PDB file of C-alpha atoms in Angstrom:
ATOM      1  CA  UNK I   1     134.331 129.498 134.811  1.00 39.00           C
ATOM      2  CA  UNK I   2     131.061 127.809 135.213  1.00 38.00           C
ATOM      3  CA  UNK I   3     130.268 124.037 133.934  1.00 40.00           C
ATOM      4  CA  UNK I   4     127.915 124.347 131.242  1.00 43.00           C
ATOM      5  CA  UNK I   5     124.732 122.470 132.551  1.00 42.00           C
ATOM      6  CA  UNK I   6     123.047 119.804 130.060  1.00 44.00           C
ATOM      7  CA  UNK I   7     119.309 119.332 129.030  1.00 48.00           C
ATOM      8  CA  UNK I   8     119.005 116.381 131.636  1.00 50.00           C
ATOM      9  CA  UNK I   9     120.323 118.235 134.576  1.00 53.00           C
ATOM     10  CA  UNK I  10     117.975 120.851 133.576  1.00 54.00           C
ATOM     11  CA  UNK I  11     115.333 119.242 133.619  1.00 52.00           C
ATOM     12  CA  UNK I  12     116.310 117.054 136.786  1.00 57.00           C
ATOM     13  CA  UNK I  13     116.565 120.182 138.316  1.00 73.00           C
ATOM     14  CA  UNK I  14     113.322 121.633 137.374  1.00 80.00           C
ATOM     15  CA  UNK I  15     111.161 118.829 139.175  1.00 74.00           C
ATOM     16  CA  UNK I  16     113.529 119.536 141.856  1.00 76.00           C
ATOM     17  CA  UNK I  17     112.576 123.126 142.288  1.00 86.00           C
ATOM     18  CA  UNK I  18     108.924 122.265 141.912  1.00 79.00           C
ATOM     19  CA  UNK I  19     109.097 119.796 144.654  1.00 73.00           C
ATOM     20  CA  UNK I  20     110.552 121.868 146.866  1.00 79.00           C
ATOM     21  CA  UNK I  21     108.267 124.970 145.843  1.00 78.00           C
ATOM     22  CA  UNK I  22     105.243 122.251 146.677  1.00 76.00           C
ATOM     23  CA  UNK I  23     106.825 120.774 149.991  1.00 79.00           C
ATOM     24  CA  UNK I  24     107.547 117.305 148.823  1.00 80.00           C
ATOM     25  CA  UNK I  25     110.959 115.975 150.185  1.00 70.00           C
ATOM     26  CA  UNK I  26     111.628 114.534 146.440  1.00 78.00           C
ATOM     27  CA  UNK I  27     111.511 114.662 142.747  1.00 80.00           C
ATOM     28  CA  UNK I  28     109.684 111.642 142.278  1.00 90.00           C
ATOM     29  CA  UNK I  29     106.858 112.792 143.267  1.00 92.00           C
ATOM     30  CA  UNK I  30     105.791 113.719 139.745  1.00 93.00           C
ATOM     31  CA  UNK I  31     106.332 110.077 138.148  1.00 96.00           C
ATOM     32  CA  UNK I  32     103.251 109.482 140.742  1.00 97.00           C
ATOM     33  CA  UNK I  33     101.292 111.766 139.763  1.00 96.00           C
ATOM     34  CA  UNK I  34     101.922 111.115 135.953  1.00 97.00           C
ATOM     35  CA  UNK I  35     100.822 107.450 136.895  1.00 98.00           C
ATOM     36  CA  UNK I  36      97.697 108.233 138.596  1.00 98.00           C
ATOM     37  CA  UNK I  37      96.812 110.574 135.467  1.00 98.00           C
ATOM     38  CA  UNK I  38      97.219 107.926 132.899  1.00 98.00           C
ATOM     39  CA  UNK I  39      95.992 104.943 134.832  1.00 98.00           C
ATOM     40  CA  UNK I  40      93.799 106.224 138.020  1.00 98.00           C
ATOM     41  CA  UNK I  41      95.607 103.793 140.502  1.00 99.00           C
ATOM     42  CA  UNK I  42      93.904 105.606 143.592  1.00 99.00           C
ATOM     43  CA  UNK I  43      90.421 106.324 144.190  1.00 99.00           C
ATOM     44  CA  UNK I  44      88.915 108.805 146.759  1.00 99.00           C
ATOM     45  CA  UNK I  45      88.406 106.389 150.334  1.00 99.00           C
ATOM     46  CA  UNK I  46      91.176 103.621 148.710  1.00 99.00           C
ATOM     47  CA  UNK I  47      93.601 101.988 151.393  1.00 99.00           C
ATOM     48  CA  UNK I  48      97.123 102.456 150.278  1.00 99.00           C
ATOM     49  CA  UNK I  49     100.568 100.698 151.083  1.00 99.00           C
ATOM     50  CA  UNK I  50     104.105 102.869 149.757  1.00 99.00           C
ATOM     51  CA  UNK I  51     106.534 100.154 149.823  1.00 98.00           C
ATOM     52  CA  UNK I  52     109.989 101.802 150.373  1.00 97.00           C
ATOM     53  CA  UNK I  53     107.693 104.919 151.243  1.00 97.00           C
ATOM     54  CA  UNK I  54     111.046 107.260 152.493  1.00 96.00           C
ATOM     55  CA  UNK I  55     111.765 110.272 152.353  1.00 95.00           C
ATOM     56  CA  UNK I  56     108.119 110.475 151.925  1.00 95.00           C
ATOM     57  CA  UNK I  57     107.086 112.318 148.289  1.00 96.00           C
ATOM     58  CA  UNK I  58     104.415 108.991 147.020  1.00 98.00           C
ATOM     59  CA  UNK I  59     103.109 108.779 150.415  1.00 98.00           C
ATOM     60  CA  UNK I  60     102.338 112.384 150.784  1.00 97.00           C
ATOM     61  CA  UNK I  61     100.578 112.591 147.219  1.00 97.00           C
ATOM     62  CA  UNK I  62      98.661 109.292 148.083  1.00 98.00           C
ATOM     63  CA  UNK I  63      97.189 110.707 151.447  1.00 98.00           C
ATOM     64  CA  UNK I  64      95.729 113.854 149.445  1.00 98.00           C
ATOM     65  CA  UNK I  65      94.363 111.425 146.602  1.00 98.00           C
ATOM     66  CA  UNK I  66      92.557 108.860 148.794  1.00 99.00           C
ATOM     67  CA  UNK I  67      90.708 112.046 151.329  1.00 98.00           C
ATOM     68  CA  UNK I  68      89.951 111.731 154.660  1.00 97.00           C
ATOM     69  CA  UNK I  69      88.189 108.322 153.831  1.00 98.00           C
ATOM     70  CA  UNK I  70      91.295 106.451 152.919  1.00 99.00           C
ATOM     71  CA  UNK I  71      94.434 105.391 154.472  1.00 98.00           C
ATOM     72  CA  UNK I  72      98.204 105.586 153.627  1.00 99.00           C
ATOM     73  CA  UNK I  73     100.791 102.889 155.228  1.00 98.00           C
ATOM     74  CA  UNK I  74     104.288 103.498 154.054  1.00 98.00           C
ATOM     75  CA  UNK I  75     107.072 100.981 155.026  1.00 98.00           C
ATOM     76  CA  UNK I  76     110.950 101.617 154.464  1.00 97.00           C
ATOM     77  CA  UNK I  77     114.317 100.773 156.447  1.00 96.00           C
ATOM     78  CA  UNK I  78     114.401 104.278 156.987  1.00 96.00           C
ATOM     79  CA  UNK I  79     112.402 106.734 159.177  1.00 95.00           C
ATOM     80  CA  UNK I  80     110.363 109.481 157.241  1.00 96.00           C
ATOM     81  CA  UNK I  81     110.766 112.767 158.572  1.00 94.00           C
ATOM     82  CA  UNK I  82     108.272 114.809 156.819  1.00 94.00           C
ATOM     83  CA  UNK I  83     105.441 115.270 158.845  1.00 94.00           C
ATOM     84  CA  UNK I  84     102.256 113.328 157.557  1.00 97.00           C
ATOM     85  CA  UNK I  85      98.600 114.585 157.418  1.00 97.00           C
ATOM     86  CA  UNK I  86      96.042 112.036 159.751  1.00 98.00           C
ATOM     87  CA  UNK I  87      94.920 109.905 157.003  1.00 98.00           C
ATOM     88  CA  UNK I  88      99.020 108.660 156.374  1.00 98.00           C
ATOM     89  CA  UNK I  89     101.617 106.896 158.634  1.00 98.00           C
ATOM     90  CA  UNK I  90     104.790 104.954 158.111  1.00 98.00           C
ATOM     91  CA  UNK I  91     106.360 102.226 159.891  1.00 97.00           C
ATOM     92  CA  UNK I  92     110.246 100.963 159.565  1.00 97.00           C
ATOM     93  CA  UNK I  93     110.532  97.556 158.466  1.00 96.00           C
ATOM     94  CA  UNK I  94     112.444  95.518 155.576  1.00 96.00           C
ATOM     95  CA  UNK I  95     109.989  93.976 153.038  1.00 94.00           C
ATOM     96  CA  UNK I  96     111.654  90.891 153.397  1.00 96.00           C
ATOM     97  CA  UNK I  97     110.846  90.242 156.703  1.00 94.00           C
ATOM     98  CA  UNK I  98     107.327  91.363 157.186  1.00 93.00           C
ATOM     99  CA  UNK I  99     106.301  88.055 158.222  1.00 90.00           C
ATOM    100  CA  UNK I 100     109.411  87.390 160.733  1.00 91.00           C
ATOM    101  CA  UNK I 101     108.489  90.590 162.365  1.00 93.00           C
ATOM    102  CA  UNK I 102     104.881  90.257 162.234  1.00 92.00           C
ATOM    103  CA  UNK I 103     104.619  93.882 160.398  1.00 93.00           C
ATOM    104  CA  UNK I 104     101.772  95.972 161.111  1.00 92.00           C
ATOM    105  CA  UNK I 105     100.837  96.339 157.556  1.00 94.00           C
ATOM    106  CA  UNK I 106      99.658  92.553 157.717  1.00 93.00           C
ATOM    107  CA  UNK I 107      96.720  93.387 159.473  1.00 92.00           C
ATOM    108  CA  UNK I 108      94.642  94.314 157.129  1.00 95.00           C
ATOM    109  CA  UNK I 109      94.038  94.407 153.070  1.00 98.00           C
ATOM    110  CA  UNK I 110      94.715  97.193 150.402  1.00 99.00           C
ATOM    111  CA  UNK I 111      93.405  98.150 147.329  1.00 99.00           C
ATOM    112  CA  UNK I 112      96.612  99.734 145.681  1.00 99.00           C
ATOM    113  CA  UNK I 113     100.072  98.520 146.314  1.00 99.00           C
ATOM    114  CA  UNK I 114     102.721 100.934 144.977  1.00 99.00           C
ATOM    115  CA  UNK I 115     106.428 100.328 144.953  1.00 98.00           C
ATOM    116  CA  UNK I 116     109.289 103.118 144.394  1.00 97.00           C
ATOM    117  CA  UNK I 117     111.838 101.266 145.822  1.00 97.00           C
ATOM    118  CA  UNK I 118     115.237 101.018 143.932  1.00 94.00           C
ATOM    119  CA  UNK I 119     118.765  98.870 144.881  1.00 93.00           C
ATOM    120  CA  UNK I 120     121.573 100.307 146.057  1.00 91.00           C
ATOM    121  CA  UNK I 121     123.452 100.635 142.927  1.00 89.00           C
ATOM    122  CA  UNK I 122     126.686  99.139 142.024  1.00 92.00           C
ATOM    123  CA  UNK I 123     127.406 100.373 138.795  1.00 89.00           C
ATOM    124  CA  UNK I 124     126.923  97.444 137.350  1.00 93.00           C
ATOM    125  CA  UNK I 125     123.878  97.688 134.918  1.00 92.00           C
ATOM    126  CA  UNK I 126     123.072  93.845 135.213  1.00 94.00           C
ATOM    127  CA  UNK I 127     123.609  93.488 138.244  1.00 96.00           C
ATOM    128  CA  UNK I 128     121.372  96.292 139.406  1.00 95.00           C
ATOM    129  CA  UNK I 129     118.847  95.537 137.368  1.00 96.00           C
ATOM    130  CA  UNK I 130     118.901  92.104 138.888  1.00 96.00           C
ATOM    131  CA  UNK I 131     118.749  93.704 142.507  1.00 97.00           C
ATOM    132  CA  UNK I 132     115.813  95.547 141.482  1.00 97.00           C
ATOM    133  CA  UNK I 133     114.003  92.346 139.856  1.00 97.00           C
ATOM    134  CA  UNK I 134     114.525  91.163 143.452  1.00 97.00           C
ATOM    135  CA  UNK I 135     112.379  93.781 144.922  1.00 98.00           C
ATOM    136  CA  UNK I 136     109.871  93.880 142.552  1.00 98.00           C
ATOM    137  CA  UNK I 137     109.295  90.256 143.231  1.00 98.00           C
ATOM    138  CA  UNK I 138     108.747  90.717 146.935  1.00 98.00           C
ATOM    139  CA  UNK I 139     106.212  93.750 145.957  1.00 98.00           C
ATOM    140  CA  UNK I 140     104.215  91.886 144.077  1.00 98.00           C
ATOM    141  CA  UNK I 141     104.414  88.704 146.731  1.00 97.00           C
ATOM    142  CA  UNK I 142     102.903  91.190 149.325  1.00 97.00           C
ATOM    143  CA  UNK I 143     100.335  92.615 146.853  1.00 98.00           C
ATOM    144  CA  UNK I 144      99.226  89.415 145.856  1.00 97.00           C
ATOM    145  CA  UNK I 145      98.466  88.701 149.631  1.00 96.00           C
ATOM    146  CA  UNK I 146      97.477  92.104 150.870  1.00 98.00           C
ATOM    147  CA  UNK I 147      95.394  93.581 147.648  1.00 98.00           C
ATOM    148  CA  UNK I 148      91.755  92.966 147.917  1.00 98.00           C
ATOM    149  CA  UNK I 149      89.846  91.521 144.444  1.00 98.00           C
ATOM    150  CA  UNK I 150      90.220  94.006 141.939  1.00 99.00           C
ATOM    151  CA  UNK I 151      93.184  96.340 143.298  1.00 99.00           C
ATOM    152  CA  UNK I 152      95.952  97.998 141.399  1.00 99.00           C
ATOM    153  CA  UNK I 153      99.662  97.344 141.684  1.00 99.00           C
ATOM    154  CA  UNK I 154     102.539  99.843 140.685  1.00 99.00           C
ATOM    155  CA  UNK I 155     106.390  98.999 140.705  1.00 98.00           C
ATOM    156  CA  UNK I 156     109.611 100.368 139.548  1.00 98.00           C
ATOM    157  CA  UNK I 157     112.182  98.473 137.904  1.00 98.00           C
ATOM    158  CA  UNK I 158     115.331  98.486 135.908  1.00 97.00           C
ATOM    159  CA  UNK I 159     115.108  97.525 132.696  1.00 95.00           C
ATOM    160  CA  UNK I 160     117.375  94.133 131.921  1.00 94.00           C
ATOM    161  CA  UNK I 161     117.266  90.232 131.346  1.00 95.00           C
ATOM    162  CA  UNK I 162     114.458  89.950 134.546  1.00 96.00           C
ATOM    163  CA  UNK I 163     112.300  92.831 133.431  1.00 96.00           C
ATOM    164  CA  UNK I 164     109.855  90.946 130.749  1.00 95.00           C
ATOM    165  CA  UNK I 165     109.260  87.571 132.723  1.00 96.00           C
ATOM    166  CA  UNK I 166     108.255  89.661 135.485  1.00 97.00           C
ATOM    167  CA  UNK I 167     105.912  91.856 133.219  1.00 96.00           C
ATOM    168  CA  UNK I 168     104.825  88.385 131.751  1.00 96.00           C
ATOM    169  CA  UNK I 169     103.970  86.848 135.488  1.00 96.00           C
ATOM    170  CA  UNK I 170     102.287  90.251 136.427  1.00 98.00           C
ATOM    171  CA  UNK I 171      99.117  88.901 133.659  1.00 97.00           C
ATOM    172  CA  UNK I 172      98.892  85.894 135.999  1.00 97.00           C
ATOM    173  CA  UNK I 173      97.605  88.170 138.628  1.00 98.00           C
ATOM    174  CA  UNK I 174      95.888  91.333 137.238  1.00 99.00           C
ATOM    175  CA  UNK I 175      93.566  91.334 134.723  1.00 98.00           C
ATOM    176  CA  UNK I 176      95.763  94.361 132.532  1.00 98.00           C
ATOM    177  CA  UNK I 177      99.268  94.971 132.887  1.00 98.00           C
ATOM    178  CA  UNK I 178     100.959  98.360 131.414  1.00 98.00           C
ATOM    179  CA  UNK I 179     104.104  99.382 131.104  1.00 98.00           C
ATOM    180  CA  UNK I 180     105.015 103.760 131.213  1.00 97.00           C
ATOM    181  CA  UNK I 181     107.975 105.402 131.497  1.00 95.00           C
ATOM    182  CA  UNK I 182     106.828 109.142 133.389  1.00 94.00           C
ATOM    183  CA  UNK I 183     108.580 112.250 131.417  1.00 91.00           C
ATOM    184  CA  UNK I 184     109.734 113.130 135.072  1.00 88.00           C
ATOM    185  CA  UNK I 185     112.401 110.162 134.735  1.00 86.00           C
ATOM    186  CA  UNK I 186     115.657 111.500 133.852  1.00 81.00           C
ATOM    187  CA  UNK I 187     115.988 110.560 130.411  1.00 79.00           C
ATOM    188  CA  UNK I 188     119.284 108.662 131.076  1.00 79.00           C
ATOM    189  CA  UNK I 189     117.742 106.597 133.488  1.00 86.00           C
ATOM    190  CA  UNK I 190     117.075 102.840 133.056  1.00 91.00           C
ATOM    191  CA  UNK I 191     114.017 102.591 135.379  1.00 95.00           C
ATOM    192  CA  UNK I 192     110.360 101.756 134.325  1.00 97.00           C
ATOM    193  CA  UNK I 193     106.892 101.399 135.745  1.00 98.00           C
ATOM    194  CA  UNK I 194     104.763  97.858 135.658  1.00 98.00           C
ATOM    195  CA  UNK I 195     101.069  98.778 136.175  1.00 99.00           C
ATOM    196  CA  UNK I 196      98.938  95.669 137.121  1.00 99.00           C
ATOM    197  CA  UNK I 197      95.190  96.757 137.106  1.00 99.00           C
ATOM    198  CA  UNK I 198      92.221  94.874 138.477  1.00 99.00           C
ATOM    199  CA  UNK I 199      93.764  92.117 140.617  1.00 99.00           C
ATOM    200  CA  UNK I 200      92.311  88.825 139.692  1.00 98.00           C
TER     201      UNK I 200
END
């Protein structure tokens, strides 16, 4: 007898099938692209950096927004396998090191900084969403050194205690900060985006 399969999983799985159907290696591609259509993060020439770029979806998507004039750097502990058009590259590294290991993505400035990355979760809902605070703090560190004058910043995070004093030291740096939640989340999930437009 088959499971009966809820509205969520449904749903999951339908961004599923359309990612594969448009050869992205992952879902959450679509929480990009419902970013860039509410807020424009990416402009046509822009430089890019994916933190915690694998397996590879927000990189991908960037590289077609930004043309042939722009430039994608992804960095992640893990390799990406997809193959990536000329205007896109990735490099391993742990974003809490970048200095230590003199990081090729310190060589040069960015006008969008864009964070996916998510903890390895425990289970534990405070917990996680203090592991994820963590990593939103070291995204915005490198933005505020690698963003040029009036760049864009986009992170993930899990909702908890941490969530609204980083939201509230986000207007420190950017001149607007939003705050979505992309339809392409699974409903159940506790994640969010901070948007930080126009770096000050």
């Amino acid at each position: 007898m088959k499971r009966p399969v809820s509205k969520q999983n449904k749903w999951a799985d339908h961004y599923t099938r359309r990612a594969r159907q448009e050869q992205y290696p992952a879902r959450s591609v679509y929480k990009l692209q419902e970013l860039q259509k509410r807020f424009k993060l990416i402009e046509s020439g822009d430089r890019v950096l994916d933190l915690g770029c694998a397996p590879g979806s927000w990189t991908l998507y960037a590289a077609k927004l930004v043309g042939r004039n722009g430039r994608v750097i992804g960095i992640d502990q893990h390799p990406v396998k997809e193959r990536l058009p000329e205007n896109a590259e990735t490099v391993i590294g742990d974003i809490f090191r970048v200095e230590e290991d003199g990081s090729p993505i310190l060589e040069q400035t960015f006008n969008v900084v864009l964070s996916d990355m998510a903890p390895s979760t425990t289970g534990r809902k405070d917990v996680d969403a203090a592991r994820s605070a963590e990593l939103c703090r070291a995204a915005l560190n490198l933005a505020e050194t690698l963003l040029e004058t009036g760049g864009n910043f986009c992170c993930k995070i899990f909702t908890g205690q941490d969530a609204k004093p980083f939201s509230e030291g986000l207007k420190k740096t950017f001149r607007q900060v939003r705050q979505f939640k992309p339809q392409s989340s699974r409903k159940a999930s506790k994640e969010v985006f901070f948007i930080g437009l126009g770096k000050k």
